[in-house]
C-alpha cells in the first residue's frame, strides 16, 4: 500500500504523518538566526479544567507520577535561549505548584497568581515582568504565551514563533480546521457556513514583542477580559499588529477533555519507547541472544554494550529502556549497578526507566524451592527500585539447541519485551515471566 503524503493543505493531517514530518524537518532544518535577545514565557495554568470533569485541574493530573504542567515547563526549560518561565496558577494551587517546581527541579520558574479568566491570568503573568524589584523576571524583548495544558511543543516551532514575533510584533501557531465552522440562527437553524479552506484553528504557542502585548492588555475592555479567547486578536485590535501565522504539528492540541489525557499519555509512551540499550553480559550465549534481540527490535534504535560500567555512561544516558541479559545462577548485581548509576546521575527524575531483566536458563529446571527464593528476591528488588522511578520486569528464557524452538522463544521474548517497554505498567513490575 502506498503511504499517503503529508501535505500542508487545509485538510487535517493524519497523526501518523507526524514522525515523518519531524524527521524531514530536522534533516533540512532552516539555519535560523540565533536568538540573541531576551525571551521569556508565560504559561497560564490558573483554570479549573471543568470540561475534563475530574476533581484535579487537568494541568496537575499526572502521567507517570508527574503532573502535566511539569512536562510543559520542561519543553521550555530545556532550551538555553529561553529565560524565565512565569507559571500562573490560582491562589489555592500556589503551594502545590511550588512543590512541583521543587520535586522536578524546575530552575527557571517563577509562580504568580492567576485571575478568574484566561486573559486575566495571562495579564497577571505579563505583569510579573514589570516588577523592578524582582531580578528573576527581567523584562524580555519577546514573550511566548503557551497554555500549560499543551505539553508537546518542539524547539523548531518555538524558534520560528520567537523570530517572527521579533520581526512582526506578534506570531501564532495555526492548524487546519478539522470540522467546518457554521453560524446558527437564534432559533437553532443553520444560518450560514464558512468556507473551511479559508480558515484555520488558532493554537498555541504565540509570541509577542513584550511591549505590544502588554499594551494590548492595558487597553483591552472588560468584555475582552471576560469573554475573549484570542491574544492575537488583542494585539491586532489594540495595537494594530497583524500576527504572522505559522503552521504547527498536530501534537500541539490542547488537553481539554478526559480522553485528551489518555492521548497525552500515549504520546509520551510512544516517545519513550523509541530506543533501548541491551546489556549483553560476558557469556557467549547471552552475547548471541543480544545480537538476535537487536535484530528483532528493528523498530527501536538499540545499542548493545557488554556491561553497565561507568565507561558506558554515554549509552546509559541515551535511553530510558534497558534489557539486561544474564545467564543461570547470576544474581541481580548488574541490575543494582545500573540503578545506582541512575540514582547518581538523576536519570529517573523526569521519566521512569524500564529494566527488563532477561535470564537465559542454560541448565535443566532448577528445583522449586530455589525458584521461589529467586522470585521473592526479584519481587523485593522491584518494589524497592520502583521508589526511585525504575520499573523492573523479569523474563526467563530456556536455552535450547533446537533451532525452530529457539527462534520461536526469542520471537516471544522480543514481543513481551516490546510490550513491557511500551506499556510501562507499574502493576507488572516484579513479575518473572517465562518463555
Ligand atoms: N482563569 C483561568 C482559566 C484558564 N487558564 C489556563 O488557560 C489554559 C487554557 O484554558 P482551558 O483549556 O479553557 O482551561 P480551563 O479553563 O482549566 O478548562 P475549562 O474551560 O474546561 O474549565 C489552561 O492552561 C488554563 O489553566 C488560566 O490560566 N486561568
Ligand atoms: O487556542 C487558544 C487561543 O488561540 C486558546 O488555547 C484557546 O482560545 C483557549 O480557549 P478556551 O479557554 O476557551 O479553551
CSV table of C-alpha atoms and ligand atoms in Angstrom, one decimal:
chain,number,residue,atom,x,y,z
A,1,UNK,CA,0.0,0.0,0.0
A,2,UNK,CA,1.3,3.4,-0.9
A,3,UNK,CA,1.8,5.8,2.0
A,4,UNK,CA,-0.2,9.0,1.9
A,5,UNK,CA,2.0,12.0,1.7
A,6,UNK,CA,1.8,14.7,4.3
A,7,UNK,CA,0.6,18.0,2.9
A,8,UNK,CA,0.0,21.4,4.3
A,9,UNK,CA,-3.3,21.8,2.6
A,10,UNK,CA,-6.5,22.7,4.5
A,11,UNK,CA,-7.1,19.1,5.4
A,12,UNK,CA,-6.2,17.9,8.8
A,13,UNK,CA,-3.0,15.7,8.9
A,14,UNK,CA,-3.1,12.1,9.8
A,15,UNK,CA,-1.3,11.8,13.2
A,16,UNK,CA,0.8,9.0,11.6
A,17,UNK,CA,2.4,11.7,9.4
A,18,UNK,CA,4.0,13.3,12.4
A,19,UNK,CA,7.1,11.3,12.7
A,20,UNK,CA,7.9,11.5,9.0
A,21,UNK,CA,7.4,15.2,9.1
A,22,UNK,CA,9.5,15.7,12.2
A,23,UNK,CA,12.3,13.7,10.5
A,24,UNK,CA,12.0,15.8,7.4
A,25,UNK,CA,12.1,19.0,9.4
A,26,UNK,CA,15.3,18.2,11.4
A,27,UNK,CA,17.0,16.9,8.2
A,28,UNK,CA,16.6,20.2,6.4
A,29,UNK,CA,16.1,22.5,9.4
A,30,UNK,CA,16.4,26.1,8.3
A,31,UNK,CA,19.5,27.8,9.5
A,32,UNK,CA,17.8,30.1,12.0
A,33,UNK,CA,19.3,33.2,13.1
A,34,UNK,CA,20.5,32.8,16.7
A,35,UNK,CA,18.2,34.1,19.4
A,36,UNK,CA,20.4,36.9,20.7
A,37,UNK,CA,17.7,38.8,22.6
A,38,UNK,CA,15.9,38.0,25.9
A,39,UNK,CA,12.9,35.6,25.6
A,40,UNK,CA,10.6,34.7,28.4
A,41,UNK,CA,7.5,32.6,28.7
A,42,UNK,CA,4.1,32.9,30.3
A,43,UNK,CA,2.2,29.6,31.0
A,44,UNK,CA,-1.4,30.2,32.1
A,45,UNK,CA,-2.3,27.4,34.4
A,46,UNK,CA,-5.0,29.0,36.6
A,47,UNK,CA,-8.0,27.2,35.2
A,48,UNK,CA,-10.1,24.5,36.9
A,49,UNK,CA,-10.5,22.2,33.9
A,50,UNK,CA,-14.2,21.9,34.1
A,51,UNK,CA,-14.5,20.1,30.7
A,52,UNK,CA,-12.2,17.3,31.9
A,53,UNK,CA,-14.6,16.7,34.7
A,54,UNK,CA,-12.0,15.4,37.3
A,55,UNK,CA,-11.6,16.8,40.8
A,56,UNK,CA,-7.9,17.7,40.0
A,57,UNK,CA,-7.4,20.5,37.4
A,58,UNK,CA,-6.0,19.0,34.3
A,59,UNK,CA,-2.6,20.8,34.5
A,60,UNK,CA,-2.0,18.9,37.8
A,61,UNK,CA,-3.2,15.5,36.5
A,62,UNK,CA,-0.3,13.1,36.5
A,63,UNK,CA,1.2,10.9,33.8
A,64,UNK,CA,3.9,8.5,35.2
A,65,UNK,CA,3.5,10.3,38.6
A,66,UNK,CA,4.5,13.6,37.0
A,67,UNK,CA,1.9,16.5,36.6
A,68,UNK,CA,1.2,17.6,33.1
A,69,UNK,CA,2.4,21.1,33.8
A,70,UNK,CA,5.9,19.7,34.6
A,71,UNK,CA,6.1,18.3,31.0
A,72,UNK,CA,5.1,21.6,29.5
A,73,UNK,CA,7.6,23.5,31.7
A,74,UNK,CA,10.4,21.1,30.7
A,75,UNK,CA,9.6,21.7,27.0
A,76,UNK,CA,10.7,25.3,27.5
A,77,UNK,CA,13.2,25.0,30.3
A,78,UNK,CA,15.4,22.7,28.3
A,79,UNK,CA,16.1,25.4,25.7
A,80,UNK,CA,19.1,27.5,26.7
A,81,UNK,CA,17.8,30.6,24.8
A,82,UNK,CA,14.7,30.8,27.0
A,83,UNK,CA,15.0,32.7,30.2
A,84,UNK,CA,12.3,32.9,32.9
A,85,UNK,CA,9.1,30.8,32.7
A,86,UNK,CA,6.3,32.5,34.5
A,87,UNK,CA,3.6,30.0,35.6
A,88,UNK,CA,0.3,31.5,36.5
A,89,UNK,CA,-1.8,29.4,39.0
A,90,UNK,CA,-4.8,30.0,41.2
A,91,UNK,CA,-4.1,31.1,44.8
A,92,UNK,CA,-5.3,27.7,46.1
A,93,UNK,CA,-2.8,25.8,43.9
A,94,UNK,CA,0.2,28.0,44.7
A,95,UNK,CA,1.8,25.6,47.2
A,96,UNK,CA,1.1,22.6,45.0
A,97,UNK,CA,2.9,24.4,42.2
A,98,UNK,CA,5.9,25.3,44.4
A,99,UNK,CA,6.1,21.6,45.4
A,100,UNK,CA,6.1,20.5,41.7
A,101,UNK,CA,8.8,23.1,40.9
A,102,UNK,CA,11.0,21.7,43.8
A,103,UNK,CA,10.3,18.0,43.1
A,104,UNK,CA,11.1,18.1,39.4
A,105,UNK,CA,13.9,20.6,39.9
A,106,UNK,CA,12.5,23.3,37.6
A,107,UNK,CA,15.1,26.0,37.7
A,108,UNK,CA,13.6,28.8,35.5
A,109,UNK,CA,10.1,29.0,37.0
A,110,UNK,CA,8.5,32.0,38.8
A,111,UNK,CA,5.0,31.3,40.1
A,112,UNK,CA,2.4,34.1,40.2
A,113,UNK,CA,-1.3,34.1,40.9
A,114,UNK,CA,-4.0,34.0,38.2
A,115,UNK,CA,-7.3,35.6,37.6
A,116,UNK,CA,-10.9,34.5,37.0
A,117,UNK,CA,-10.4,34.1,33.2
A,118,UNK,CA,-7.6,33.0,31.0
A,119,UNK,CA,-7.0,36.6,29.7
A,120,UNK,CA,-6.8,37.9,33.3
A,121,UNK,CA,-4.4,35.1,34.2
A,122,UNK,CA,-2.2,35.9,31.2
A,123,UNK,CA,-2.2,39.6,32.1
A,124,UNK,CA,-1.1,38.8,35.6
A,125,UNK,CA,1.7,36.7,34.2
A,126,UNK,CA,2.9,39.6,32.0
A,127,UNK,CA,2.8,42.0,34.9
A,128,UNK,CA,5.4,39.8,36.7
A,129,UNK,CA,7.9,41.4,34.4
A,130,UNK,CA,7.1,44.9,35.4
A,131,UNK,CA,8.3,44.4,39.0
A,132,UNK,CA,11.6,46.2,39.0
A,133,UNK,CA,12.4,44.6,42.4
A,134,UNK,CA,12.4,41.0,41.1
A,135,UNK,CA,15.6,40.2,39.3
A,136,UNK,CA,14.2,36.8,38.4
A,137,UNK,CA,11.9,38.3,35.9
A,138,UNK,CA,13.7,40.9,33.8
A,139,UNK,CA,11.6,42.4,31.1
A,140,UNK,CA,12.0,40.3,27.9
A,141,UNK,CA,12.1,41.5,24.3
A,142,UNK,CA,9.8,38.7,23.2
A,143,UNK,CA,7.4,36.8,25.4
A,144,UNK,CA,5.9,33.5,24.4
A,145,UNK,CA,2.4,32.7,25.7
A,146,UNK,CA,1.6,29.0,25.8
A,147,UNK,CA,-1.3,27.1,27.5
A,148,UNK,CA,0.1,24.9,30.4
A,149,UNK,CA,-2.0,22.1,29.0
A,150,UNK,CA,-0.2,21.7,25.7
A,151,UNK,CA,2.8,19.7,26.7
A,152,UNK,CA,4.2,18.8,23.3
A,153,UNK,CA,5.9,21.8,21.8
A,154,UNK,CA,9.2,21.5,19.9
A,155,UNK,CA,12.1,23.8,19.6
A,156,UNK,CA,11.7,24.2,15.8
A,157,UNK,CA,8.3,25.8,16.2
A,158,UNK,CA,9.3,27.9,19.2
A,159,UNK,CA,12.2,29.3,17.3
A,160,UNK,CA,10.0,30.2,14.3
A,161,UNK,CA,7.4,31.8,16.6
A,162,UNK,CA,10.0,33.8,18.5
A,163,UNK,CA,11.8,35.1,15.4
A,164,UNK,CA,8.6,36.0,13.7
A,165,UNK,CA,7.3,37.8,16.8
A,166,UNK,CA,10.5,39.9,17.0
A,167,UNK,CA,10.2,40.8,13.3
A,168,UNK,CA,6.4,41.3,13.1
A,169,UNK,CA,5.3,42.1,16.7
A,170,UNK,CA,3.1,39.0,17.0
A,171,UNK,CA,3.0,35.5,15.8
A,172,UNK,CA,0.9,32.4,16.4
A,173,UNK,CA,0.7,28.7,15.6
A,174,UNK,CA,-2.2,27.5,13.5
A,175,UNK,CA,-3.7,24.2,12.4
A,176,UNK,CA,-6.1,23.2,9.6
A,177,UNK,CA,-9.7,23.0,10.7
A,178,UNK,CA,-11.0,19.5,11.4
A,179,UNK,CA,-14.7,20.5,11.1
A,180,UNK,CA,-16.4,23.2,9.1
A,181,UNK,CA,-17.4,26.3,11.1
A,182,UNK,CA,-21.1,27.1,10.8
A,183,UNK,CA,-23.2,30.0,12.1
A,184,UNK,CA,-26.5,29.2,13.7
A,185,UNK,CA,-29.6,31.3,13.9
A,186,UNK,CA,-31.1,32.2,17.3
A,187,UNK,CA,-33.7,29.5,16.7
A,188,UNK,CA,-31.1,26.9,16.2
A,189,UNK,CA,-31.1,26.6,12.4
A,190,UNK,CA,-28.2,26.9,10.1
A,191,UNK,CA,-27.6,30.5,9.2
A,192,UNK,CA,-24.5,30.1,7.0
A,193,UNK,CA,-21.3,28.1,6.8
A,194,UNK,CA,-17.8,29.3,6.3
A,195,UNK,CA,-15.5,28.1,3.5
A,196,UNK,CA,-13.3,25.8,5.5
A,197,UNK,CA,-10.2,26.2,3.3
A,198,UNK,CA,-10.1,30.0,4.2
A,199,UNK,CA,-9.9,29.4,8.0
A,200,UNK,CA,-7.5,28.0,10.4
A,201,UNK,CA,-7.7,26.9,14.0
A,202,UNK,CA,-5.6,29.2,16.2
A,203,UNK,CA,-3.4,27.2,18.6
A,204,UNK,CA,-0.5,28.0,20.9
A,205,UNK,CA,2.4,28.9,21.3
A,206,UNK,CA,2.0,32.6,20.4
A,207,UNK,CA,4.8,35.1,20.5
A,208,UNK,CA,4.8,38.8,21.0
A,209,UNK,CA,7.1,41.8,21.4
A,210,UNK,CA,6.6,42.2,25.1
A,211,UNK,CA,5.7,45.9,24.8
A,212,UNK,CA,3.0,45.2,22.2
A,213,UNK,CA,1.1,42.5,24.2
A,214,UNK,CA,1.4,44.3,27.4
A,215,UNK,CA,0.0,47.5,25.9
A,216,UNK,CA,-2.8,45.5,24.2
A,217,UNK,CA,-3.8,44.1,27.6
A,218,UNK,CA,-3.7,47.5,29.2
A,219,UNK,CA,-6.0,48.9,26.5
A,220,UNK,CA,-8.5,46.0,26.2
A,221,UNK,CA,-12.0,46.1,27.5
A,222,UNK,CA,-13.7,44.3,30.4
A,223,UNK,CA,-15.6,42.4,27.8
A,224,UNK,CA,-12.3,41.1,26.3
A,225,UNK,CA,-11.1,40.1,29.7
A,226,UNK,CA,-14.3,38.2,30.5
A,227,UNK,CA,-15.1,36.6,27.2
A,228,UNK,CA,-12.1,36.9,24.9
A,229,UNK,CA,-10.1,33.8,23.9
A,230,UNK,CA,-7.5,35.1,21.5
A,231,UNK,CA,-4.4,37.0,22.4
A,232,UNK,CA,-3.5,37.6,18.7
A,233,UNK,CA,-6.8,39.4,18.4
A,234,UNK,CA,-5.9,41.8,21.2
A,235,UNK,CA,-2.6,42.7,19.5
A,236,UNK,CA,-4.5,43.4,16.3
A,237,UNK,CA,-7.4,45.3,17.7
A,238,UNK,CA,-5.5,47.4,20.3
A,239,UNK,CA,-2.0,47.8,18.7
A,240,UNK,CA,-2.7,47.3,15.0
A,241,UNK,CA,-0.3,44.4,14.7
A,242,UNK,CA,-1.2,41.6,12.2
A,243,UNK,CA,0.3,38.4,13.6
A,244,UNK,CA,2.5,36.2,11.4
A,245,UNK,CA,0.8,32.7,11.3
A,246,UNK,CA,2.9,29.5,11.3
A,247,UNK,CA,1.5,26.0,10.8
A,248,UNK,CA,2.3,23.7,13.7
A,249,UNK,CA,2.2,19.9,14.1
A,250,UNK,CA,-0.9,18.0,15.2
A,251,UNK,CA,0.6,17.3,18.7
A,252,UNK,CA,0.1,21.0,19.6
A,253,UNK,CA,-3.5,20.3,20.6
A,254,UNK,CA,-4.8,21.4,24.0
A,255,UNK,CA,-5.8,18.9,26.6
A,256,UNK,CA,-9.5,19.8,27.1
A,257,UNK,CA,-11.4,16.6,27.7
A,258,UNK,CA,-10.6,13.5,29.7
A,259,UNK,CA,-9.7,11.5,26.6
A,260,UNK,CA,-7.0,14.0,25.8
A,261,UNK,CA,-5.2,12.9,29.0
A,262,UNK,CA,-5.1,9.4,27.7
A,263,UNK,CA,-3.9,10.6,24.3
A,264,UNK,CA,-1.1,12.6,26.0
A,265,UNK,CA,-0.1,9.5,27.9
A,266,UNK,CA,0.0,7.5,24.7
A,267,UNK,CA,2.3,10.1,23.0
A,268,UNK,CA,4.7,10.1,26.0
A,269,UNK,CA,4.8,6.3,26.0
A,270,UNK,CA,5.4,6.2,22.3
A,271,UNK,CA,8.3,8.8,22.6
A,272,UNK,CA,9.8,7.0,25.5
A,273,UNK,CA,9.9,3.6,23.7
A,274,UNK,CA,11.9,4.6,20.6
A,275,UNK,CA,15.2,3.4,21.8
A,276,UNK,CA,16.7,0.8,24.1
A,277,UNK,CA,20.1,-0.4,25.4
A,278,UNK,CA,20.9,-4.1,25.6
A,279,UNK,CA,23.4,-5.1,28.2
A,280,UNK,CA,24.8,-8.4,27.0
A,281,UNK,CA,26.9,-9.7,29.8
A,282,UNK,CA,30.1,-11.8,29.5
A,283,UNK,CA,28.7,-15.2,28.4
A,284,UNK,CA,28.9,-16.1,24.7
A,285,UNK,CA,25.2,-17.4,24.6
A,286,UNK,CA,24.0,-14.1,26.1
A,287,UNK,CA,26.0,-12.1,23.6
A,288,UNK,CA,24.5,-14.2,20.8
A,289,UNK,CA,21.0,-13.6,22.2
A,290,UNK,CA,21.7,-9.8,22.5
A,291,UNK,CA,22.6,-9.7,18.8
A,292,UNK,CA,19.3,-11.5,17.8
A,293,UNK,CA,17.3,-9.3,20.0
A,294,UNK,CA,18.9,-6.2,18.5
A,295,UNK,CA,17.9,-7.5,15.0
A,296,UNK,CA,14.3,-8.3,16.1
A,297,UNK,CA,13.9,-4.9,17.8
A,298,UNK,CA,14.4,-3.2,14.5
A,299,UNK,CA,11.6,-0.6,15.1
A,300,UNK,CA,13.7,0.8,18.0
A,301,UNK,CA,17.1,2.4,18.0
A,302,UNK,CA,19.3,0.0,20.0
A,303,UNK,CA,22.8,-0.2,21.4
A,304,UNK,CA,24.4,-3.3,22.7
A,305,UNK,CA,27.0,-2.9,25.4
A,306,UNK,CA,28.8,-5.6,27.5
A,307,UNK,CA,28.1,-4.2,30.9
A,308,UNK,CA,26.7,-1.3,32.8
A,309,UNK,CA,30.0,0.1,34.0
A,310,UNK,CA,30.8,3.8,34.2
A,311,UNK,CA,32.7,3.7,31.0
A,312,UNK,CA,29.4,3.0,29.2
A,313,UNK,CA,27.7,6.1,30.8
A,314,UNK,CA,27.1,7.6,27.4
A,315,UNK,CA,24.9,4.7,26.3
A,316,UNK,CA,23.1,4.5,29.6
A,317,UNK,CA,22.2,8.2,29.4
A,318,UNK,CA,20.8,7.9,25.8
A,319,UNK,CA,17.6,6.0,26.6
A,320,UNK,CA,15.0,5.1,29.3
A,321,UNK,CA,14.9,1.4,28.4
A,322,UNK,CA,17.3,-1.3,29.3
A,323,UNK,CA,17.3,-5.0,28.5
A,324,UNK,CA,19.8,-6.7,30.9
A,325,UNK,CA,20.8,-10.2,29.9
A,326,UNK,CA,22.3,-12.7,32.3
A,327,UNK,CA,22.7,-16.5,32.4
A,328,UNK,CA,21.5,-19.0,35.0
A,329,UNK,CA,22.8,-18.6,38.5
A,330,UNK,CA,23.8,-15.0,38.2
A,331,UNK,CA,22.2,-12.6,40.6
A,332,UNK,CA,20.9,-9.1,40.2
A,333,UNK,CA,24.2,-7.4,40.7
A,334,UNK,CA,24.3,-5.9,37.2
A,335,UNK,CA,20.8,-4.5,37.7
A,336,UNK,CA,21.7,-3.0,41.0
A,337,UNK,CA,24.8,-1.4,39.5
A,338,UNK,CA,22.6,0.3,36.9
A,339,UNK,CA,20.1,1.5,39.4
A,340,UNK,CA,22.9,3.0,41.4
A,341,UNK,CA,24.2,4.8,38.3
A,342,UNK,CA,20.7,6.2,37.6
A,343,UNK,CA,20.5,7.5,41.2
A,344,UNK,CA,23.9,9.2,40.9
A,345,UNK,CA,23.1,10.8,37.6
A,346,UNK,CA,19.5,11.8,38.3
A,347,UNK,CA,18.5,9.8,35.3
A,348,UNK,CA,15.0,8.9,36.5
A,349,UNK,CA,13.9,12.4,37.7
A,350,UNK,CA,11.7,13.2,34.8
A,351,UNK,CA,10.8,9.9,33.2
A,352,UNK,CA,10.6,6.3,34.6
A,353,UNK,CA,13.3,3.9,33.4
A,354,UNK,CA,12.3,0.4,32.4
A,355,UNK,CA,14.7,-2.5,33.1
A,356,UNK,CA,13.8,-5.9,31.6
A,357,UNK,CA,16.0,-8.4,33.2
A,358,UNK,CA,16.3,-11.4,30.9
A,359,UNK,CA,17.7,-14.6,32.5
A,360,UNK,CA,18.9,-17.1,30.0
A,361,UNK,CA,18.4,-20.5,31.5
A,362,UNK,CA,21.2,-22.8,30.4
A,363,UNK,CA,20.7,-25.7,32.8
A,364,UNK,CA,17.9,-28.1,33.5
A,365,UNK,CA,14.9,-26.8,35.5
A,366,UNK,CA,16.0,-25.6,39.0
A,367,UNK,CA,14.3,-27.1,42.0
A,368,UNK,CA,11.0,-25.4,43.1
A,369,UNK,CA,12.3,-24.0,46.4
A,370,UNK,CA,15.2,-22.3,44.5
A,371,UNK,CA,12.7,-20.8,42.1
A,372,UNK,CA,10.5,-19.5,44.9
A,373,UNK,CA,13.5,-17.8,46.7
A,374,UNK,CA,14.6,-16.2,43.4
A,375,UNK,CA,11.1,-14.9,42.7
A,376,UNK,CA,10.8,-13.5,46.2
A,377,UNK,CA,14.2,-11.7,45.9
A,378,UNK,CA,13.3,-10.3,42.5
A,379,UNK,CA,9.9,-9.0,43.7
A,380,UNK,CA,11.5,-7.4,46.7
A,381,UNK,CA,14.1,-5.7,44.5
A,382,UNK,CA,11.4,-4.5,42.1
A,383,UNK,CA,9.3,-3.0,44.9
A,384,UNK,CA,12.5,-1.2,46.2
A,385,UNK,CA,13.6,0.3,42.9
A,386,UNK,CA,10.2,1.5,41.9
A,387,UNK,CA,10.5,4.1,44.6
A,388,UNK,CA,13.4,5.6,42.5
A,389,UNK,CA,11.2,5.5,39.4
A,390,UNK,CA,12.7,2.3,38.0
A,391,UNK,CA,10.2,-0.2,36.6
A,392,UNK,CA,11.8,-3.7,36.8
A,393,UNK,CA,10.4,-6.7,35.0
A,394,UNK,CA,11.8,-10.2,34.6
A,395,UNK,CA,11.7,-12.8,31.8
A,396,UNK,CA,13.3,-16.2,32.0
A,397,UNK,CA,14.0,-17.9,28.7
A,398,UNK,CA,15.0,-21.6,28.4
A,399,UNK,CA,18.0,-22.2,26.1
A,400,UNK,CA,17.5,-24.9,23.6
A,401,UNK,CA,19.7,-26.3,20.7
A,402,UNK,CA,16.6,-27.0,18.6
A,403,UNK,CA,16.7,-24.1,16.1
A,404,UNK,CA,13.0,-23.6,15.3
A,405,UNK,CA,12.1,-23.8,19.0
A,406,UNK,CA,14.8,-21.3,19.9
A,407,UNK,CA,13.7,-19.0,17.2
A,408,UNK,CA,10.1,-19.1,18.5
A,409,UNK,CA,11.3,-18.5,22.1
A,410,UNK,CA,13.4,-15.4,21.1
A,411,UNK,CA,10.5,-14.1,19.0
A,412,UNK,CA,8.2,-14.4,22.0
A,413,UNK,CA,10.9,-12.8,24.2
A,414,UNK,CA,11.0,-9.8,21.8
A,415,UNK,CA,7.2,-9.4,21.8
A,416,UNK,CA,7.0,-9.4,25.6
A,417,UNK,CA,9.9,-7.0,25.9
A,418,UNK,CA,8.4,-4.6,23.5
A,419,UNK,CA,5.0,-4.8,25.3
A,420,UNK,CA,6.7,-4.1,28.7
A,421,UNK,CA,8.7,-1.2,27.3
A,422,UNK,CA,5.7,0.3,25.5
A,423,UNK,CA,3.1,-0.1,28.4
A,424,UNK,CA,5.4,0.9,31.3
A,425,UNK,CA,2.8,-0.7,33.5
A,426,UNK,CA,3.7,-0.3,37.2
A,427,UNK,CA,1.4,-3.1,38.2
A,428,UNK,CA,3.5,-5.6,36.3
A,429,UNK,CA,6.8,-4.8,37.9
A,430,UNK,CA,8.4,-7.7,39.9
A,431,UNK,CA,6.8,-10.3,37.6
A,432,UNK,CA,9.1,-13.0,36.4
A,433,UNK,CA,7.6,-14.3,33.1
A,434,UNK,CA,8.7,-17.4,31.3
A,435,UNK,CA,9.1,-18.1,27.6
B,1,LIG,N1,-8.8,31.6,34.9
B,1,LIG,C1,-8.1,30.9,34.1
B,1,LIG,C2,-8.6,30.0,33.1
B,1,LIG,C3,-7.8,29.2,32.3
B,1,LIG,N2,-6.4,29.3,32.5
B,1,LIG,C4,-5.5,28.5,31.7
B,1,LIG,O1,-5.7,28.6,30.3
B,1,LIG,C5,-5.3,27.4,29.6
B,1,LIG,C6,-6.3,27.1,28.6
B,1,LIG,O2,-7.6,27.1,29.1
B,1,LIG,P1,-8.7,26.0,29.2
B,1,LIG,O3,-8.3,24.8,28.3
B,1,LIG,O4,-10.0,26.6,28.9
B,1,LIG,O5,-8.5,25.5,30.7
B,1,LIG,P2,-9.6,25.5,31.9
B,1,LIG,O6,-10.2,26.9,32.0
B,1,LIG,O7,-8.9,25.0,33.0
B,1,LIG,O8,-10.7,24.4,31.3
B,1,LIG,P3,-12.2,24.5,31.2
B,1,LIG,O9,-12.5,25.6,30.3
B,1,LIG,O10,-12.7,23.2,30.7
B,1,LIG,O11,-12.7,24.8,32.6
B,1,LIG,C7,-5.2,26.4,30.7
B,1,LIG,O12,-3.8,26.0,30.9
B,1,LIG,C8,-5.8,27.0,31.9
B,1,LIG,O13,-5.2,26.6,33.2
B,1,LIG,C9,-5.9,30.2,33.4
B,1,LIG,O14,-4.7,30.4,33.5
B,1,LIG,N3,-6.7,31.0,34.2
B,2,LIG,O1,-6.1,28.5,21.3
B,2,LIG,C1,-6.2,29.4,22.0
B,2,LIG,C2,-6.0,30.8,21.7
B,2,LIG,O2,-5.8,30.9,20.4
B,2,LIG,C3,-6.6,29.1,23.4
B,2,LIG,O3,-5.9,28.0,23.9
B,2,LIG,C4,-8.0,28.9,23.5
B,2,LIG,O4,-8.6,30.1,22.9
B,2,LIG,C5,-8.4,28.8,24.9
B,2,LIG,O5,-9.7,28.9,24.9
B,2,LIG,P1,-10.6,28.1,26.0
B,2,LIG,O6,-10.1,28.6,27.3
B,2,LIG,O7,-12.0,28.6,25.7
B,2,LIG,O8,-10.4,26.7,25.8
